[in-house]
Structures are given as C-alpha cells and as structure tokens.
Short mmCIF file of C-alpha atoms in Angstrom, two decimals:
data_model
loop_
_atom_site.label_atom_id
_atom_site.label_comp_id
_atom_site.label_asym_id
_atom_site.label_seq_id
_atom_site.Cartn_x
_atom_site.Cartn_y
_atom_site.Cartn_z
CA MET A 25 -45.03 -2.20 32.68
CA LYS A 26 -45.61 -2.77 29.09
CA GLY A 27 -48.96 -0.64 29.15
CA LYS A 28 -47.14 1.93 31.30
CA MET A 29 -44.20 2.03 29.21
CA THR A 30 -46.47 2.55 25.92
CA ILE A 31 -48.08 5.65 27.84
CA VAL A 32 -44.47 7.00 29.02
CA LEU A 33 -43.43 6.81 25.01
CA SER A 34 -47.11 8.37 23.54
CA ALA A 35 -46.68 11.27 25.97
CA ALA A 36 -43.24 11.84 24.59
CA ALA A 37 -44.48 10.70 20.80
CA VAL A 38 -46.92 13.41 21.42
CA PHE A 39 -44.68 16.04 23.36
CA PHE A 40 -41.81 16.19 20.29
CA ALA A 41 -44.42 16.47 17.55
CA SER A 42 -46.09 19.03 19.51
CA LEU A 43 -42.05 20.62 18.99
CA ILE A 44 -42.05 19.46 15.49
CA GLY A 45 -45.66 20.92 15.01
CA TYR A 46 -44.98 24.71 15.93
CA ASN A 47 -41.61 24.94 13.97
CA HIS A 48 -43.44 22.95 10.53
CA THR A 49 -46.19 26.29 11.27
CA ALA A 50 -43.25 28.70 11.41
CA HIS A 51 -41.77 27.63 7.96
CA ALA A 52 -45.46 26.89 6.66
CA GLY A 53 -45.70 30.89 7.86
CA ALA A 54 -42.30 32.03 5.37
CA GLN A 55 -43.78 30.04 2.85
CA GLU A 56 -47.20 31.11 2.95
CA GLY A 57 -46.09 34.35 2.85
CA LYS A 58 -43.57 34.26 0.27
CA ARG A 59 -46.53 32.66 -1.91
CA LEU A 60 -48.76 36.00 -1.12
CA PHE A 61 -45.85 38.72 -1.24
CA GLU A 62 -45.70 37.03 -5.07
CA THR A 63 -49.61 36.39 -5.85
CA GLU A 64 -50.23 40.02 -4.57
CA LYS A 65 -47.84 41.39 -6.81
CA CYS A 66 -45.80 43.28 -4.06
CA VAL A 67 -42.49 42.25 -6.02
CA SER A 68 -43.93 45.02 -8.87
CA CYS A 69 -42.54 47.85 -5.74
CA HIS A 70 -40.40 45.87 -3.84
CA GLN A 71 -37.32 44.21 -4.10
CA ILE A 72 -36.09 41.23 -1.41
CA GLN A 73 -33.37 40.01 -3.23
CA GLY A 74 -30.03 41.79 -2.55
CA PRO A 75 -27.53 43.39 -3.24
CA ALA A 76 -28.90 46.91 -4.64
CA ARG A 77 -28.98 47.13 -7.49
CA GLU A 78 -29.32 51.03 -8.60
CA LYS A 79 -26.64 52.67 -10.67
CA THR A 80 -28.27 55.81 -11.24
CA ILE A 81 -30.68 58.44 -9.34
CA GLN A 82 -32.75 57.35 -12.30
CA ASP A 83 -33.02 54.09 -10.80
CA GLN A 84 -33.79 55.53 -7.90
CA LEU A 85 -36.48 57.52 -8.36
CA ALA A 86 -38.01 54.60 -10.44
CA LYS A 87 -38.29 52.20 -7.77
CA LYS A 88 -42.60 52.44 -6.31
CA GLY A 89 -41.72 51.30 -3.02
CA PRO A 90 -38.94 51.01 -0.42
CA GLU A 91 -36.16 47.49 -0.97
CA LEU A 92 -37.29 45.22 0.97
CA TRP A 93 -34.12 42.43 0.75
CA TYR A 94 -32.78 43.05 4.47
CA ALA A 95 -36.67 43.82 5.88
CA GLY A 96 -35.89 41.41 8.48
CA SER A 97 -32.72 43.18 10.14
CA LYS A 98 -34.40 46.13 9.92
CA PHE A 99 -38.09 46.42 10.79
CA LYS A 100 -39.47 44.72 14.37
CA ARG A 101 -41.51 42.12 14.01
CA ASP A 102 -43.85 43.28 15.99
CA PHE A 103 -44.68 45.82 14.20
CA LEU A 104 -44.58 44.47 10.69
CA VAL A 105 -47.97 42.43 11.79
CA LYS A 106 -49.15 45.34 13.07
CA TRP A 107 -48.46 47.62 10.23
CA LEU A 108 -49.32 45.16 7.88
CA SER A 109 -52.37 44.34 9.20
CA ASP A 110 -53.07 48.22 9.52
CA PRO A 111 -51.07 50.19 7.22
CA ARG A 112 -50.56 53.91 7.43
CA PRO A 113 -48.26 56.44 5.99
CA ILE A 114 -44.47 55.77 7.16
CA ARG A 115 -43.82 59.12 5.15
CA PRO A 116 -45.84 62.33 4.79
CA LEU A 117 -45.01 62.69 1.28
CA GLU A 118 -45.51 59.65 -1.46
CA TYR A 119 -42.04 58.16 -1.69
CA TYR A 120 -39.57 60.11 -3.79
CA SER A 121 -41.70 62.82 -4.15
CA LEU A 122 -41.64 66.50 -2.79
CA THR A 123 -44.68 67.51 -3.29
CA LYS A 124 -47.76 64.69 -3.37
CA LYS A 125 -48.71 63.90 0.25
CA ASN A 126 -49.74 59.89 0.62
CA THR A 127 -52.76 59.04 0.71
CA GLY A 128 -52.12 55.91 2.64
CA ASN A 129 -53.35 53.31 0.00
CA HIS A 130 -51.23 50.57 0.33
CA PRO A 131 -53.11 46.98 0.43
CA ARG A 132 -54.70 45.78 4.41
CA LEU A 133 -54.11 42.23 4.96
CA THR A 134 -56.05 40.20 7.11
CA SER A 135 -54.12 39.41 10.05
CA GLY A 136 -53.58 35.90 9.32
CA GLN A 137 -51.91 37.00 6.05
CA ALA A 138 -49.77 39.98 8.38
CA ALA A 139 -48.41 37.04 10.57
CA ASP A 140 -47.73 34.67 7.68
CA MET A 141 -46.03 37.93 5.61
CA THR A 142 -43.98 39.48 8.59
CA GLU A 143 -42.17 35.56 8.80
CA PHE A 144 -41.15 35.97 5.14
CA LEU A 145 -39.29 39.05 5.59
CA MET A 146 -38.27 38.42 9.12
CA THR A 147 -35.78 35.87 6.81
CA LEU A 148 -34.96 38.49 4.45
CA LYS A 149 -31.66 39.66 5.99
CA SER A 150 -28.27 42.05 5.40
CA SER A 151 -25.29 40.44 6.41
CA ASP A 152 -23.75 43.64 6.34
CA VAL A 153 -26.12 44.17 9.84
CA LYS A 154 -24.56 43.01 12.63
CA ALA A 155 -25.74 42.01 15.93
CA LEU A 156 -24.00 44.77 18.57
CA GLY A 157 -26.90 44.75 20.96
CA ILE A 158 -27.42 48.83 20.40
CA GLN A 159 -29.51 49.46 23.27
CA PRO A 160 -32.51 52.23 22.86
CA ALA A 161 -31.73 55.37 24.95
CA ASP A 162 -32.66 59.00 24.48
CA ASN A 163 -29.11 59.67 25.25
CA PRO A 164 -27.89 63.60 25.25
CA ARG A 165 -24.86 62.83 23.04
CA GLY A 166 -27.33 61.06 19.76
CA ARG A 167 -30.14 64.47 20.59
CA VAL A 168 -26.86 66.79 20.03
CA VAL A 169 -25.97 65.19 16.63
CA PHE A 170 -29.46 64.94 15.90
CA ILE A 171 -30.99 68.26 16.21
CA LYS A 172 -27.69 69.95 16.29
CA LYS A 173 -24.57 68.57 14.56
CA GLN A 174 -27.23 67.44 11.57
CA SER A 175 -29.99 68.92 11.53
CA CYS A 176 -31.76 65.80 10.69
CA TYR A 177 -35.25 67.03 11.78
CA GLY A 178 -35.20 68.81 8.37
CA CYS A 179 -36.75 65.70 6.80
CA HIS A 180 -37.30 63.58 9.39
CA GLU A 181 -41.52 64.66 11.32
CA VAL A 182 -40.34 63.81 15.05
CA ILE A 183 -42.88 64.20 18.12
CA VAL A 184 -41.98 67.12 19.84
CA ARG A 185 -44.49 67.15 23.65
CA GLY A 186 -47.09 65.78 21.49
CA ASN A 187 -47.19 67.73 18.11
CA ALA A 188 -45.53 66.57 15.19
CA ALA A 189 -42.22 69.32 14.01
CA GLY A 190 -39.73 68.53 11.24
CA GLY A 191 -39.52 68.26 7.85
CA LEU A 192 -41.75 66.11 5.16
CA SER A 193 -39.28 64.82 2.92
CA GLY A 194 -37.85 62.05 4.71
CA PRO A 195 -38.77 59.17 6.18
CA SER A 196 -41.31 60.46 9.54
CA PHE A 197 -39.30 58.88 12.76
CA ALA A 198 -42.05 58.93 15.04
CA GLY A 199 -42.70 56.43 15.91
CA ALA A 200 -38.89 54.84 15.10
CA GLY A 201 -38.68 53.33 18.97
CA LYS A 202 -41.14 50.96 17.77
CA ARG A 203 -40.58 50.64 14.27
CA LEU A 204 -36.85 50.47 13.72
CA GLN A 205 -33.89 47.67 14.63
CA THR A 206 -31.76 50.32 16.49
CA ASP A 207 -28.54 47.51 14.94
CA TRP A 208 -29.45 48.41 11.42
CA ILE A 209 -29.70 51.82 12.13
CA TYR A 210 -25.97 52.13 13.47
CA ALA A 211 -25.79 50.22 10.49
CA TYR A 212 -26.84 51.96 7.85
CA LEU A 213 -25.68 55.32 9.34
CA SER A 214 -22.19 53.70 9.20
CA ASN A 215 -22.39 52.07 6.02
CA PRO A 216 -25.08 53.46 4.35
CA LYS A 217 -24.08 52.61 0.65
CA ALA A 218 -24.48 48.76 1.46
CA PHE A 219 -28.23 49.15 1.19
CA LYS A 220 -28.97 52.93 -0.39
CA PRO A 221 -25.71 53.23 -3.04
CA VAL A 222 -27.21 56.17 -4.03
CA LYS A 223 -29.00 58.22 -2.15
CA ASP A 224 -30.23 61.61 -1.51
CA MET A 225 -29.55 61.26 2.34
CA PRO A 226 -26.49 63.02 3.51
CA ASP A 227 -23.26 60.42 3.23
CA TYR A 228 -21.61 60.50 7.35
CA THR A 229 -18.86 58.14 7.22
CA GLY A 230 -16.16 60.71 8.14
CA TYR A 231 -18.35 63.62 9.22
CA ILE A 232 -19.26 61.70 12.84
CA LYS A 233 -17.18 59.31 15.07
CA ASP A 234 -18.17 56.14 15.20
CA ASP A 235 -19.41 56.22 18.80
CA GLU A 236 -21.46 59.06 18.28
CA MET A 237 -23.22 57.30 15.01
CA LYS A 238 -23.44 54.45 18.33
CA ASP A 239 -25.46 57.13 19.88
CA LEU A 240 -27.34 58.77 17.39
CA ALA A 241 -28.84 55.26 16.05
CA ALA A 242 -29.65 54.81 20.15
CA TYR A 243 -31.44 57.51 20.24
CA VAL A 244 -33.17 57.37 17.03
CA GLY A 245 -34.19 53.91 18.42
CA SER A 246 -35.75 55.79 21.02
CA LEU A 247 -38.13 57.95 19.22
CA ASN A 248 -41.85 56.96 19.65
#
C-alpha cells in the first residue's frame, strides 16, 4: 500500500510540477523578451513606459518608431510572433515621413527570440482599453463611415478586389484584422489623446456617435 501511495503522490507531483514549469516558462519568456528588448537597443526607437510623453508636434515627429507601451492591448499575439521573425513594412512610408518609402529594414529575430519578445510586449497594457468584446465584422454602417463619412482610405491603404488602394501617409490597414485587437481600435477612436496627445490624425470624438465608432472599429478589425 505504501508503495502504491508513493507512486500516486509522485505522479501528482510530476503533474503539478509540469503546471508550475509551464507558468515559469511563460514568465521566463517575458523576462527574456524584456532583456532582449533592452540589449538590442529597441528602447532607442520605441517607448515602453506610459503614459504618452509628447507635448508638441515636434516631440511626435522626433520619434523614430511607434510607441509600444500599450502593445499588449493593441496587437494580437500571433501577429507579433510572425512579424518579429519576418518583419514587413506596415507603413508604406517611413515613420512620420510623407516622401520616403519604408524600406522595411527592421531587425529580424529568430523564432525563439520572437516568441520571448512577444511574451514581453503582451504584458504592456493600457487601462484605457476596456474588454468590450467588440467582434470584427464587415458591417454596412462601419463601411459607410470608413469609405464615405470620414474617407479613412485617404490615409490608410486597404485591399480592394486583391489590389492595394488608398493613401500612404498612415499605417496600412491591409491585414488589420490579423494585426489589431478590435477593442483597442475602438478605444483609440473614442479617446485618442490617451494614446497620442499630439497627433496628425483627426479626432472623431463628438463627430462620430459612439455606436458608429463601435461599428467602425468592428469594420477595421475585419480588414484582411
């Protein structure tokens, strides 16, 4: 009986150890990702501590890359892993340039590094992004706001019948549904100054009704 009990307890210990090991691995991944972020000098281009610090348009234009202090609220995990290991331009033009083409020279990480970096970036959250559960949807009202009411495609590239169309001054929305969390899109539209106090994108608060913003967020979240 004692031998059987020892086997049962050992099996239980192995089971719980595997759970602890799993959590430890995830935690270690985030810690390693943070170390990698700092040693690879990512901090020279990306802000990872919020809130936003820019006060003037000059502050905004001086930034070398997008802020990441709310990356875990903005991006989807699978996208980050894939993009970090095979980075391709999201903006057709260089960051805050209206003339220079984005050459896509972002450093490439190994698959293991990309996984660790993603674990770290997903820990960076903003309390201004609420879990509303807005689902991506190609809804008529969201499409009308995007195309006709605000002409979002004037700055953002989209894919129409297999071809790229739209403006180049903002980040491309081709693949936005795979890249962006829909609740973040809504949070950004409804309270943009929480993320970018100084910005060149129009502030739609007071011009677009809240339910229209939700539909617009759902529509952008459906773009592939």
